[in-house]
Amino acid sequence: MRIQEDFILKEVAGSYVVVPVGEKLVDFSAMITLNETGAFLWEKLKEEKSVDQLVDDLLKEYHVDPSVAKSDVEEFVQLLRNEKLLIE
């Protein structure tokens, strides 16, 4: 899976905001803000990644329990799926 190309991540005043571009401007009405960890995962999803690969990336970057990392990644991926931001 990876992020759709019609969405970009912008840092605004210390927050990370998902912004639609192109044709998605008309269709996308949600406002999605991400924390630093979400922004990290977003950047990783610019390339094809599995949930397990994202968990590994998170564990390499942050000192977190593996079960917490997996749960957080699964929750993040589900958010992106719900908003139709992923290509799978």
Coordinates of C-alpha atoms in Angstrom, one line a residue:
M1 CA 0.0 0.0 0.0
R2 CA 1.0 3.6 -0.5
I3 CA -0.4 7.1 -0.2
Q4 CA -2.4 8.4 -3.2
E5 CA -0.5 11.0 -5.2
D6 CA -3.4 13.5 -4.9
F7 CA -2.6 14.3 -1.3
I8 CA 0.4 16.0 0.3
L9 CA 1.5 16.6 3.8
K10 CA 2.2 20.2 4.8
E11 CA 3.7 21.4 8.1
V12 CA 1.8 24.5 9.3
A13 CA 2.8 26.2 12.6
G14 CA 4.2 23.0 14.0
S15 CA 1.3 20.8 13.0
Y16 CA 1.1 18.4 10.0
V17 CA -1.9 18.7 7.8
V18 CA -3.0 16.4 4.9
V19 CA -3.9 18.6 1.9
P20 CA -5.6 17.4 -1.3
V21 CA -4.3 18.6 -4.6
G22 CA -5.6 18.5 -8.2
E23 CA -9.0 16.9 -8.7
K24 CA -9.2 15.7 -5.1
L25 CA -9.7 19.3 -3.9
V26 CA -13.3 19.1 -4.9
D27 CA -14.1 15.6 -3.5
F28 CA -12.2 15.8 -0.1
S29 CA -14.0 17.6 2.7
A30 CA -12.2 16.2 5.7
M31 CA -9.4 17.9 7.6
I32 CA -6.7 15.5 8.7
T33 CA -4.0 16.6 11.1
L34 CA -1.1 14.3 12.1
N35 CA 1.3 14.2 15.0
E36 CA 5.0 13.7 14.4
T37 CA 4.6 9.9 14.4
G38 CA 1.8 10.1 11.8
A39 CA 3.9 12.4 9.7
F40 CA 6.8 9.9 9.9
L41 CA 4.5 7.0 8.7
W42 CA 3.0 9.2 6.0
E43 CA 6.5 9.9 4.6
K44 CA 7.2 6.1 4.6
L45 CA 4.0 5.5 2.7
K46 CA 5.2 7.5 -0.2
E47 CA 6.7 4.2 -1.3
E48 CA 5.0 0.8 -1.2
K49 CA 4.9 -0.6 2.3
S50 CA 3.2 -3.3 4.3
V51 CA 1.9 -2.9 7.8
D52 CA 4.9 -5.1 9.1
Q53 CA 7.4 -2.9 7.2
L54 CA 5.8 0.2 8.8
V55 CA 6.0 -1.3 12.2
D56 CA 9.7 -2.1 11.6
D57 CA 10.3 1.5 10.4
L58 CA 8.6 2.8 13.5
L59 CA 10.6 0.6 15.8
K60 CA 13.9 1.7 14.2
E61 CA 12.9 5.4 14.7
Y62 CA 11.2 5.4 18.1
H63 CA 11.7 3.6 21.3
V64 CA 8.3 1.9 21.7
D65 CA 7.0 -1.5 22.6
P66 CA 6.5 -3.7 19.5
S67 CA 2.9 -4.5 20.4
V68 CA 2.2 -0.7 20.8
A69 CA 3.9 0.0 17.5
K70 CA 1.8 -2.6 15.7
S71 CA -1.4 -1.3 17.2
D72 CA -0.6 2.3 16.4
V73 CA 0.3 1.5 12.8
E74 CA -2.8 -0.6 12.3
E75 CA -4.9 2.3 13.7
F76 CA -3.2 4.8 11.4
V77 CA -3.6 2.7 8.3
Q78 CA -7.3 2.2 9.1
L79 CA -7.7 6.0 9.4
L80 CA -6.1 6.4 5.9
R81 CA -8.3 3.6 4.5
N82 CA -11.4 5.2 5.9
E83 CA -10.5 8.5 4.2
K84 CA -9.5 6.7 1.0
L85 CA -6.0 8.0 1.1
L86 CA -4.3 4.7 0.3
I87 CA -3.7 2.8 -2.9
E88 CA -3.6 -0.9 -2.0

